[in-house]
Coordinates of C-alpha atoms in Angstrom, one line a residue:
M1360 CA 161.3 52.1 -208.4
K1361 CA 158.4 50.9 -210.5
K1362 CA 159.6 49.1 -213.6
N1363 CA 158.3 48.0 -217.0
F1364 CA 158.3 44.2 -217.6
L1365 CA 157.9 42.4 -220.9
I1366 CA 157.0 38.8 -220.2
V1367 CA 157.1 36.6 -223.4
G1368 CA 155.1 33.5 -222.7
G1369 CA 153.2 35.3 -220.0
T1370 CA 149.7 34.0 -220.7
S1371 CA 150.0 30.7 -218.8
G1372 CA 152.2 28.8 -216.4
I1373 CA 155.2 30.4 -214.8
G1374 CA 155.1 33.4 -217.0
L1375 CA 151.5 34.2 -215.9
Q1376 CA 152.3 33.8 -212.3
L1377 CA 155.3 36.1 -212.6
A1378 CA 153.0 38.7 -214.3
K1379 CA 150.6 38.5 -211.3
I1380 CA 153.4 39.0 -208.8
Y1381 CA 154.9 42.0 -210.6
L1382 CA 151.4 43.6 -211.1
D1383 CA 150.7 43.2 -207.4
E1384 CA 153.9 45.0 -206.7
G1385 CA 152.7 47.9 -208.8
H1386 CA 154.9 47.4 -211.8
T1387 CA 153.8 47.8 -215.4
V1388 CA 153.6 44.5 -217.2
C1389 CA 153.1 43.5 -220.9
V1390 CA 152.5 39.9 -221.6
T1391 CA 152.7 38.1 -224.9
G1392 CA 151.3 34.8 -226.1
R1393 CA 148.6 33.3 -228.3
K1394 CA 145.6 34.2 -226.2
R1395 CA 144.9 37.2 -223.9
P1396 CA 145.0 36.1 -220.3
D1397 CA 142.6 37.1 -217.5
L1398 CA 144.9 39.9 -216.3
T1399 CA 143.0 43.2 -216.3
K1400 CA 146.0 45.3 -215.2
A1401 CA 148.4 43.9 -217.8
S1402 CA 148.7 44.9 -221.4
F1403 CA 148.7 42.2 -224.0
Q1404 CA 150.4 41.7 -227.4
K1405 CA 149.6 38.7 -229.5
F1406 CA 152.9 37.0 -230.3
E1407 CA 152.7 33.5 -231.9
I1408 CA 156.1 32.1 -232.6
T1409 CA 156.1 29.6 -235.6
R1410 CA 158.6 28.2 -238.0
D1411 CA 158.4 31.3 -240.2
T1412 CA 161.5 33.3 -239.4
A1413 CA 160.6 36.3 -241.5
K1414 CA 157.3 36.6 -239.7
L1415 CA 159.0 36.2 -236.4
A1416 CA 161.2 39.2 -237.2
Q1417 CA 158.2 41.2 -238.3
D1418 CA 156.1 40.3 -235.2
T1419 CA 159.0 41.0 -232.9
D1420 CA 159.3 44.5 -234.4
R1421 CA 155.5 45.0 -234.1
V1422 CA 155.4 44.0 -230.5
L1423 CA 158.3 46.2 -229.5
S1424 CA 157.1 49.2 -231.5
R1425 CA 153.9 49.3 -229.3
L1426 CA 155.9 49.4 -226.1
G1427 CA 157.7 52.1 -224.3
T1428 CA 160.7 51.5 -222.2
V1429 CA 161.4 47.9 -221.2
H1430 CA 163.5 47.6 -218.0
T1431 CA 163.2 43.8 -217.7
L1432 CA 162.7 41.1 -220.3
I1433 CA 161.4 37.7 -219.0
Y1434 CA 161.5 35.0 -221.6
A1435 CA 159.2 32.1 -220.5
A1436 CA 158.0 30.8 -223.8
G1437 CA 158.4 27.2 -224.8
F1438 CA 156.7 24.1 -225.9
L1439 CA 157.5 20.4 -225.7
Q1440 CA 158.2 18.1 -228.6
R1441 CA 158.6 14.4 -227.9
G1442 CA 160.1 11.8 -230.2
R1443 CA 163.4 10.6 -231.4
I1444 CA 165.1 12.8 -233.9
D1445 CA 164.0 10.9 -237.0
A1446 CA 160.3 11.2 -235.8
L1447 CA 160.5 15.0 -235.9
G1448 CA 159.8 16.8 -239.1
D1449 CA 161.6 19.8 -240.4
E1450 CA 158.7 22.1 -239.3
D1451 CA 159.0 20.7 -235.8
L1452 CA 162.7 21.4 -235.7
E1453 CA 162.3 24.9 -237.2
S1454 CA 159.6 25.8 -234.7
M1455 CA 161.6 24.6 -231.8
V1456 CA 164.6 26.6 -232.8
N1457 CA 162.5 29.7 -233.3
V1458 CA 160.7 29.4 -229.9
G1459 CA 163.7 28.3 -227.9
V1460 CA 166.6 30.3 -229.3
L1461 CA 165.9 32.7 -232.2
A1462 CA 163.0 34.7 -230.6
P1463 CA 164.9 35.5 -227.4
M1464 CA 168.0 36.5 -229.4
M1465 CA 165.9 38.8 -231.6
L1466 CA 164.2 40.4 -228.6
I1467 CA 167.4 41.1 -226.7
Q1468 CA 169.1 42.3 -229.8
R1469 CA 166.4 44.9 -230.5
L1470 CA 165.8 45.9 -226.9
K1471 CA 169.5 46.5 -226.3
R1472 CA 169.7 48.7 -229.4
R1473 CA 166.9 50.9 -228.2
S1474 CA 167.6 50.9 -224.4
Q1475 CA 169.3 53.9 -222.8
W1476 CA 170.3 51.9 -219.8
P1477 CA 171.2 48.2 -219.1
L1478 CA 168.5 45.8 -219.8
K1479 CA 167.8 43.1 -217.2
I1480 CA 167.2 39.7 -218.6
M1481 CA 165.5 36.7 -217.0
L1482 CA 165.5 33.4 -219.0
I1483 CA 163.3 30.5 -217.9
T1484 CA 164.8 27.3 -219.1
S1485 CA 164.2 23.8 -217.8
S1486 CA 165.9 20.8 -216.2
S1487 CA 166.2 19.7 -219.9
Q1488 CA 168.9 22.4 -220.1
Y1489 CA 171.3 20.0 -218.2
T1490 CA 169.5 16.6 -218.4
P1491 CA 169.8 14.7 -221.7
R1492 CA 166.5 12.9 -222.6
E1493 CA 166.1 10.4 -225.4
L1494 CA 162.7 11.6 -226.5
E1495 CA 163.4 15.3 -226.2
P1496 CA 166.5 15.9 -228.4
A1497 CA 165.4 19.3 -229.9
Y1498 CA 163.9 20.5 -226.6
C1499 CA 167.1 19.7 -224.7
A1500 CA 169.2 21.3 -227.4
T1501 CA 167.3 24.6 -227.3
K1502 CA 167.0 24.8 -223.5
S1503 CA 170.8 24.3 -223.3
A1504 CA 171.3 27.0 -225.9
L1505 CA 169.1 29.4 -224.0
G1506 CA 171.1 28.8 -220.9
M1507 CA 174.4 29.4 -222.7
L1508 CA 172.9 32.5 -224.3
G1509 CA 172.3 34.0 -220.8
A1510 CA 175.8 33.0 -219.7
S1511 CA 177.3 34.7 -222.8
L1512 CA 175.2 37.8 -222.7
V1513 CA 176.3 38.6 -219.2
R1514 CA 179.8 39.2 -220.4
D1515 CA 178.4 42.3 -222.2
K1516 CA 178.9 45.1 -219.7
A1517 CA 176.2 47.2 -221.6
L1518 CA 173.6 44.7 -220.5
G1519 CA 172.2 44.5 -216.9
K1520 CA 171.7 41.5 -214.6
V1521 CA 171.1 38.1 -216.2
L1522 CA 169.2 35.4 -214.4
V1523 CA 168.9 31.8 -215.8
A1524 CA 166.4 29.8 -213.9
A1525 CA 166.0 26.1 -214.7
P1526 CA 162.9 24.6 -213.1
S1527 CA 162.2 20.9 -213.1
G1528 CA 158.7 19.6 -214.1
V1529 CA 156.0 22.2 -213.4
R1530 CA 152.3 21.3 -213.1
T1531 CA 150.8 23.2 -216.1
P1532 CA 148.6 22.4 -219.1
F1533 CA 151.9 21.7 -220.9
W1534 CA 151.5 18.0 -219.8
Q1535 CA 147.8 17.4 -220.4
R1536 CA 148.3 15.4 -223.6
T1537 CA 151.1 13.3 -222.3
D1538 CA 151.3 10.3 -219.9
E1539 CA 153.7 12.2 -217.6
D1540 CA 153.1 11.7 -213.9
T1541 CA 152.6 15.2 -212.5
D1542 CA 152.1 14.3 -208.8
T1543 CA 155.6 15.5 -207.8
M1544 CA 155.8 18.4 -210.2
L1545 CA 156.2 21.9 -208.9
E1546 CA 153.3 24.5 -208.6
P1547 CA 153.8 27.4 -211.1
A1548 CA 153.0 30.0 -208.3
W1549 CA 155.7 28.6 -206.1
V1550 CA 158.3 28.5 -208.9
A1551 CA 157.4 32.1 -209.8
E1552 CA 158.0 33.2 -206.2
R1553 CA 161.4 31.5 -206.2
I1554 CA 162.4 33.2 -209.5
V1555 CA 161.4 36.6 -208.1
E1556 CA 163.6 35.9 -205.0
L1557 CA 166.5 34.8 -207.2
S1558 CA 166.3 37.9 -209.3
G1559 CA 166.8 40.2 -206.3
G1560 CA 170.0 41.4 -204.8
A1561 CA 173.3 42.4 -206.2
F1562 CA 174.8 40.2 -208.9
K1563 CA 175.6 40.3 -212.6
Y1564 CA 174.8 36.7 -213.4
K1565 CA 173.0 33.9 -211.6
Y1566 CA 172.2 30.4 -212.7
A1567 CA 169.9 28.4 -210.5
K1568 CA 168.1 25.0 -210.6
I1569 CA 164.6 24.8 -209.1
L1570 CA 164.3 21.2 -208.2
R1571 CA 161.5 18.9 -207.1
D1572 CA 160.8 16.0 -204.8
P1573 CA 161.7 17.7 -202.5
A1574 CA 161.1 21.2 -203.9
R1575 CA 164.2 23.3 -203.4
V1576 CA 166.5 25.8 -205.0
E1577 CA 170.1 25.2 -205.9
I1578 CA 172.2 28.2 -207.0
V1579 CA 174.8 26.8 -209.4
E1580 CA 176.7 30.0 -210.1
C1581 CA 176.5 33.6 -209.0
L1582 CA 178.9 36.3 -210.3
N1583 CA 179.5 39.9 -209.7
N1584 CA 180.2 42.6 -212.3
D1585 CA 183.8 41.5 -212.5
M1586 CA 182.7 37.9 -213.3
E1587 CA 184.0 36.8 -209.9
P1588 CA 182.0 34.3 -207.8
I1589 CA 179.8 35.8 -205.1
Q1590 CA 179.9 34.0 -201.8
A1591 CA 177.4 31.1 -201.8
L1592 CA 173.9 32.2 -200.9
P1593 CA 171.6 30.2 -198.7
Q1594 CA 169.5 27.7 -200.5
H1595 CA 165.7 27.8 -200.3
P1596 CA 164.2 24.6 -198.9

């Protein structure tokens, strides 16, 4: 069955690679972001998430009003702020909360209201979801919240499958203005392939870490429709 995907944050990095995979499989894909990517087969909606909550709500409604049925929402948007909490301004914190938590909640809220069947949700978090970092307090907080959002949404039987994928450092332009060593970071295309593999099969909820050095996948939790553990699946080396 060909499906309709909405990939928020699909103009670069993992989101872009996921868009390419699903387009190659013949699905319909709409990507959102700040700039139109070089994807001739995908539709594009400009969606710039800022600190302005009222504008976020308006832009969310605008994007969804221009789409038909959405079978799968992939939320891959994010940006990194570094600095101890006192070095971050109010605008930094507001922007981080909107990108990391409020935008996906608004999207899922609206998509569920208009969907006639269970919406599949794929949330791309980060190793910062479970690793505290001194210079990433807001980033860690929102990634943890996004992971818990997925774990909570899956209890709603009116929603479909929920995948929470937490990749470690990924080699993207995200790091260009930092002094981070990217030598051992994961390639976006490889991470996207693993996420597609993780999203397949029968489950209601799956939470997986995509680790590096060596690159591998660790499935932390996998539940069926009754919220019971599914037998451990083989890990991808």
